[in-house]
Tab-separated table of C-alpha atoms in Angstrom:
chain	number	residue	atom	x	y	z
A	1	MET	CA	158.900	47.049	97.326
A	2	TYR	CA	160.261	50.093	95.508
A	3	ASN	CA	163.813	49.139	96.485
A	4	ASN	CA	163.248	45.563	95.280
A	5	LYS	CA	164.076	44.332	98.780
A	6	VAL	CA	160.787	42.877	99.957
A	7	SER	CA	159.257	39.436	99.967
A	8	ILE	CA	156.456	38.824	97.486
A	9	CYS	CA	154.852	35.385	97.294
A	10	GLY	CA	157.737	34.085	99.376
A	11	VAL	CA	160.319	35.462	96.927
A	12	ASP	CA	163.103	37.659	98.321
A	13	THR	CA	163.164	40.257	95.559
A	14	SER	CA	166.601	41.507	96.567
A	15	LYS	CA	168.043	38.143	95.515
A	16	LEU	CA	166.361	37.929	92.112
A	17	PRO	CA	168.933	37.177	89.382
A	18	LEU	CA	169.658	39.421	86.410
A	19	LEU	CA	170.180	37.954	82.957
A	20	LYS	CA	172.178	39.431	80.108
A	21	GLU	CA	170.511	39.669	76.717
A	22	SER	CA	172.786	36.941	75.370
A	23	GLU	CA	171.758	34.678	78.254
A	24	LYS	CA	168.087	35.348	77.592
A	25	GLU	CA	168.498	34.526	73.923
A	26	GLU	CA	170.200	31.236	74.706
A	27	LEU	CA	167.610	30.300	77.340
A	28	LEU	CA	164.788	31.171	74.939
A	29	ARG	CA	166.361	28.952	72.289
A	30	LEU	CA	166.643	26.056	74.734
A	31	THR	CA	163.109	26.637	75.994
A	32	LYS	CA	161.755	26.389	72.454
A	33	GLN	CA	163.502	23.027	72.244
A	34	GLY	CA	161.600	21.816	75.297
A	35	ASP	CA	164.247	22.362	77.971
A	36	ALA	CA	162.177	22.731	81.161
A	37	LYS	CA	165.170	23.754	83.280
A	38	ALA	CA	166.050	26.567	80.847
A	39	ARG	CA	162.421	27.763	80.990
A	40	GLU	CA	162.496	27.854	84.794
A	41	THR	CA	165.804	29.763	84.765
A	42	LEU	CA	164.349	32.218	82.248
A	43	ILE	CA	161.268	32.783	84.410
A	44	ASN	CA	163.344	33.388	87.557
A	45	GLY	CA	165.635	35.703	85.604
A	46	ASN	CA	162.707	37.901	84.580
A	47	LEU	CA	160.860	38.181	87.886
A	48	ARG	CA	162.356	41.653	88.350
A	49	LEU	CA	160.538	42.609	85.152
A	50	VAL	CA	157.256	41.439	86.668
A	51	LEU	CA	158.056	43.391	89.834
A	52	SER	CA	158.648	46.600	87.878
A	53	VAL	CA	155.350	46.174	86.015
A	54	ILE	CA	153.148	45.620	89.090
A	55	GLN	CA	154.458	48.869	90.586
A	56	LYS	CA	152.279	50.598	87.979
A	57	PHE	CA	149.217	49.063	89.632
A	58	THR	CA	149.927	49.986	93.258
A	59	GLY	CA	147.474	52.219	95.107
A	60	ARG	CA	144.398	50.310	93.857
A	61	GLY	CA	143.897	48.329	97.036
A	62	GLU	CA	144.859	45.095	95.285
A	63	ASN	CA	146.938	42.429	97.010
A	64	LEU	CA	150.485	42.708	95.648
A	65	ASP	CA	151.060	38.964	95.997
A	66	ASP	CA	148.047	38.351	93.740
A	67	LEU	CA	149.245	40.870	91.162
A	68	PHE	CA	152.728	39.355	91.228
A	69	GLN	CA	151.338	35.879	90.581
A	70	ILE	CA	149.148	37.132	87.752
A	71	GLY	CA	152.132	38.996	86.323
A	72	CYS	CA	154.135	35.752	86.393
A	73	ILE	CA	151.395	34.084	84.338
A	74	GLY	CA	151.769	36.872	81.777
A	75	LEU	CA	155.540	36.339	81.824
A	76	MET	CA	155.158	32.619	81.151
A	77	LYS	CA	152.755	33.307	78.289
A	78	ALA	CA	155.294	35.747	76.854
A	79	ILE	CA	158.037	33.101	77.071
A	80	ASP	CA	155.855	30.474	75.395
A	81	ASN	CA	154.694	32.781	72.591
A	82	PHE	CA	157.836	34.834	71.942
A	83	ASP	CA	159.199	34.629	68.402
A	84	ALA	CA	162.863	35.644	68.070
A	85	ASN	CA	162.278	36.285	64.370
A	86	HIS	CA	160.424	39.487	65.283
A	87	ASN	CA	163.814	41.051	65.997
A	88	VAL	CA	162.708	42.716	69.263
A	89	LYS	CA	164.033	42.328	72.770
A	90	PHE	CA	162.202	39.830	74.927
A	91	SER	CA	161.436	42.464	77.570
A	92	THR	CA	159.834	44.698	74.904
A	93	TYR	CA	157.500	41.847	74.030
A	94	ALA	CA	156.940	40.620	77.597
A	95	VAL	CA	155.933	43.884	79.289
A	96	PRO	CA	152.666	44.350	77.300
A	97	MET	CA	151.861	40.678	77.874
A	98	ILE	CA	152.331	41.049	81.640
A	99	ILE	CA	150.332	44.279	81.739
A	100	GLY	CA	147.571	42.695	79.659
A	101	GLU	CA	147.318	39.719	81.990
A	102	ILE	CA	147.066	41.971	85.048
A	103	ARG	CA	144.464	44.179	83.396
A	104	ARG	CA	142.386	41.139	82.459
A	105	TYR	CA	142.531	40.025	86.080
A	106	LEU	CA	141.455	43.464	87.305
A	107	ARG	CA	138.627	43.628	84.764
A	108	ASP	CA	137.334	40.178	85.709
A	109	ASN	CA	137.321	41.208	89.372
A	110	ASN	CA	135.771	44.631	88.730
A	111	PRO	CA	132.563	45.176	90.766
A	112	ILE	CA	131.095	46.996	87.740
A	113	ARG	CA	129.618	44.237	85.577
A	114	VAL	CA	129.849	44.347	81.796
A	115	SER	CA	127.789	42.086	79.529
A	116	ARG	CA	129.548	38.948	78.308
A	117	SER	CA	129.163	39.843	74.616
A	118	ILE	CA	130.757	43.268	75.074
A	119	LYS	CA	133.522	41.785	77.217
A	120	ASP	CA	134.214	39.116	74.588
A	121	THR	CA	134.451	41.804	71.912
A	122	ALA	CA	136.880	43.750	74.096
A	123	TYR	CA	139.086	40.694	74.653
A	124	ARG	CA	139.141	39.942	70.931
A	125	ALA	CA	139.994	43.571	70.234
A	126	MET	CA	142.897	43.416	72.716
A	127	GLN	CA	144.190	40.245	71.067
A	128	VAL	CA	143.988	41.856	67.622
A	129	ARG	CA	145.750	44.920	68.999
A	130	GLU	CA	148.647	42.798	70.269
A	131	LYS	CA	148.822	40.961	66.928
A	132	LEU	CA	148.913	44.220	64.946
A	133	ILE	CA	151.571	45.679	67.253
A	134	ASN	CA	153.762	42.623	66.707
A	135	LYS	CA	153.144	42.743	62.971
A	136	ASN	CA	153.545	46.480	62.332
A	137	GLN	CA	155.658	47.516	65.348
A	138	LYS	CA	153.308	50.406	66.122
A	139	GLU	CA	150.055	51.095	67.952
A	140	PRO	CA	147.041	50.315	65.707
A	141	THR	CA	144.078	52.660	65.346
A	142	VAL	CA	140.603	51.664	66.481
A	143	SER	CA	139.546	51.605	62.830
A	144	GLU	CA	142.278	49.082	62.014
A	145	ILE	CA	141.202	46.868	64.916
A	146	ALA	CA	137.547	47.128	63.849
A	147	GLU	CA	138.443	46.223	60.266
A	148	GLU	CA	140.398	43.175	61.447
A	149	LEU	CA	137.382	42.056	63.528
A	150	SER	CA	134.863	42.897	60.759
A	151	LEU	CA	132.904	44.965	63.262
A	152	PRO	CA	131.618	48.555	63.236
A	153	ARG	CA	134.115	50.985	64.750
A	154	ALA	CA	131.505	52.164	67.285
A	155	ASP	CA	131.092	48.614	68.652
A	156	VAL	CA	134.836	48.304	69.214
A	157	VAL	CA	135.011	51.721	70.926
A	158	ILE	CA	132.145	50.819	73.284
A	159	ALA	CA	133.713	47.444	74.089
A	160	LEU	CA	137.143	48.887	74.841
A	161	GLU	CA	135.729	51.734	76.932
A	162	SER	CA	133.642	49.279	78.968
A	163	ILE	CA	136.752	47.563	80.340
A	164	VAL	CA	138.751	50.683	81.179
A	165	ASP	CA	139.478	50.853	84.887
A	166	PRO	CA	137.577	53.691	86.589
A	167	ILE	CA	139.664	56.399	88.217
A	168	SER	CA	139.097	58.258	91.443
A	169	LEU	CA	138.177	61.938	91.530
A	170	TYR	CA	141.075	62.298	93.939
A	171	ASP	CA	143.718	60.797	91.633
A	172	PRO	CA	146.517	63.379	91.117
A	173	ILE	CA	147.096	64.450	87.506
A	174	TYR	CA	149.608	67.286	87.939
A	175	SER	CA	151.899	68.692	90.602
A	176	ASP	CA	153.835	71.945	90.596
A	177	GLY	CA	155.919	72.725	93.652
A	178	GLY	CA	153.558	70.918	95.991
A	179	ASP	CA	150.369	72.360	94.469
A	180	THR	CA	148.748	69.128	93.352
A	181	ILE	CA	145.863	69.176	90.862
A	182	TYR	CA	143.387	66.306	91.118
A	183	VAL	CA	140.819	64.913	88.675
A	184	LEU	CA	138.146	66.622	90.777
A	185	ASP	CA	139.736	69.990	89.997
A	186	GLN	CA	139.121	69.409	86.273
A	187	VAL	CA	135.397	68.835	86.694
A	188	GLY	CA	133.077	71.790	86.248
A	189	ASP	CA	129.881	72.298	88.259
A	190	ASN	CA	127.006	73.173	85.913
A	191	ASN	CA	124.247	72.718	88.506
A	192	ASP	CA	123.349	76.274	89.498
A	193	ASP	CA	120.729	75.093	91.989
A	194	ASN	CA	123.251	73.140	94.053
A	195	ASN	CA	126.446	75.146	93.723
A	196	LEU	CA	128.670	75.370	96.762
A	197	LEU	CA	128.215	79.090	97.444
A	198	GLY	CA	124.432	78.804	97.290
A	199	GLU	CA	124.440	76.010	99.843
A	200	ILE	CA	126.736	77.529	102.447
A	201	ALA	CA	125.341	81.087	102.019
A	202	LEU	CA	128.033	82.641	104.181
A	203	LYS	CA	128.022	86.184	102.870
A	204	GLU	CA	130.088	87.561	105.708
A	205	ALA	CA	132.830	85.030	105.119
A	206	ILE	CA	132.855	85.747	101.397
A	207	LYS	CA	133.290	89.454	102.052
A	208	ASN	CA	136.616	88.733	103.734
A	209	LEU	CA	138.036	87.115	100.597
A	210	SER	CA	140.275	88.971	98.181
A	211	ASP	CA	138.845	90.099	94.852
A	212	ARG	CA	140.812	87.419	93.016
A	213	GLU	CA	139.568	84.681	95.360
A	214	LYS	CA	135.967	85.882	94.887
A	215	THR	CA	136.439	85.861	91.123
A	216	ILE	CA	137.849	82.335	91.126
A	217	LEU	CA	135.053	80.928	93.314
A	218	SER	CA	132.433	82.680	91.217
A	219	LEU	CA	133.821	81.328	87.957
A	220	ARG	CA	134.316	77.855	89.404
A	221	PHE	CA	131.059	77.299	91.288
A	222	MET	CA	128.614	79.851	89.878
A	223	CYS	CA	129.635	79.542	86.221
A	224	GLY	CA	130.696	75.904	86.405
A	225	LYS	CA	134.083	76.449	84.752
A	226	THR	CA	137.083	74.163	85.140
A	227	GLN	CA	140.309	75.405	86.707
A	228	MET	CA	141.945	75.436	83.281
A	229	GLU	CA	139.212	77.707	81.914
A	230	VAL	CA	139.534	79.990	84.953
A	231	SER	CA	143.309	80.177	84.589
A	232	GLU	CA	142.981	81.239	80.946
A	233	GLU	CA	140.362	83.851	81.799
A	234	ILE	CA	142.242	85.587	84.623
A	235	GLY	CA	145.758	84.994	83.302
A	236	ILE	CA	147.415	82.824	85.946
A	237	SER	CA	148.497	79.170	85.988
A	238	GLN	CA	146.106	76.353	86.821
A	239	ALA	CA	148.282	75.447	89.807
A	240	GLN	CA	147.807	78.993	91.158
A	241	VAL	CA	144.051	78.764	90.593
A	242	SER	CA	143.987	75.474	92.509
A	243	ARG	CA	145.981	76.950	95.406
A	244	LEU	CA	143.857	80.120	95.631
A	245	GLU	CA	140.628	78.135	95.410
A	246	LYS	CA	141.642	75.793	98.229
A	247	CYS	CA	142.786	78.754	100.332
A	248	ALA	CA	139.484	80.601	99.795
A	249	LEU	CA	137.374	77.552	100.684
A	250	LYS	CA	139.482	76.992	103.794
A	251	LYS	CA	138.801	80.595	104.895
A	252	ILE	CA	135.062	80.142	104.358
A	253	LYS	CA	134.928	76.867	106.274
A	254	SER	CA	136.891	78.259	109.197
C-alpha cells in the first residue's frame, strides 16, 4: 500500500492516473455543467488522494477496502460541493472532506455508544467548523462554533470530545534513536496501595539496581510521577528515563 502498488477494492493503485491542476479545473467546470463523464474522470484522477488519506488511519484494525470506499464517498461529496470561487486548490478542500467522512464512519462503528443528542450536536459542530474554515480560511475556535450553533461552549466541548477516537496506551508518541516513548509512559501511578514495587516485593532484586535506576523506579511507581517529571527532576532526557526504567524492570523480572 505505501508504494501505491497494491489492489484496493479491485483498483490497481499503481495505475491510478495523475491530473494536472489545469485538468482538474476544467473537469470541475464540466462536472458543474452536468457532464457525468468528466465527473467520473475527476474521481478516478483523485483516487491517489483518497489512498494517501486512508494511510493516516492504518493500524486501527479497520478493513482498508472499507476505508477506501468511504474515502471515495468523501471525494465525491467534495467534487459536488466544491466552489472554485473560494480560490483554493481542490485537493486542499477535498482532504478534510475525505477525512471527515472516514471519521464519521469510524464514529458510527465505534463500540463505545454516545447518546443521539450529543452525537447530533457533534455532527452539527463539525459541519459548522467546515463552513467557518471555508469562510475564514482558518481553524475556528470552540467559542466561535458554539456561537454559530447558539449553544453553550461546554455543550459543544462535551459533544466534540465524545466522538474523539480513543487511543491505545501502547500508541507511540515519541522516538529517539530507537528509544520509543508510549502513551503508557506518560501516565503516572498515584495508587500507593497497588504500586508495582509493593506488589512484586523483590528486595534482593532491587538491591542489584544502580542508584539511578532505584531513583527512577521510586519516583515513577512510589511517587506516581510521569517520565517527563522524572527527567526534569534528575536532569536527563525523557528518552533516557524510559530506557533506564525498562532496563531496571527487565532486571527485576529476570
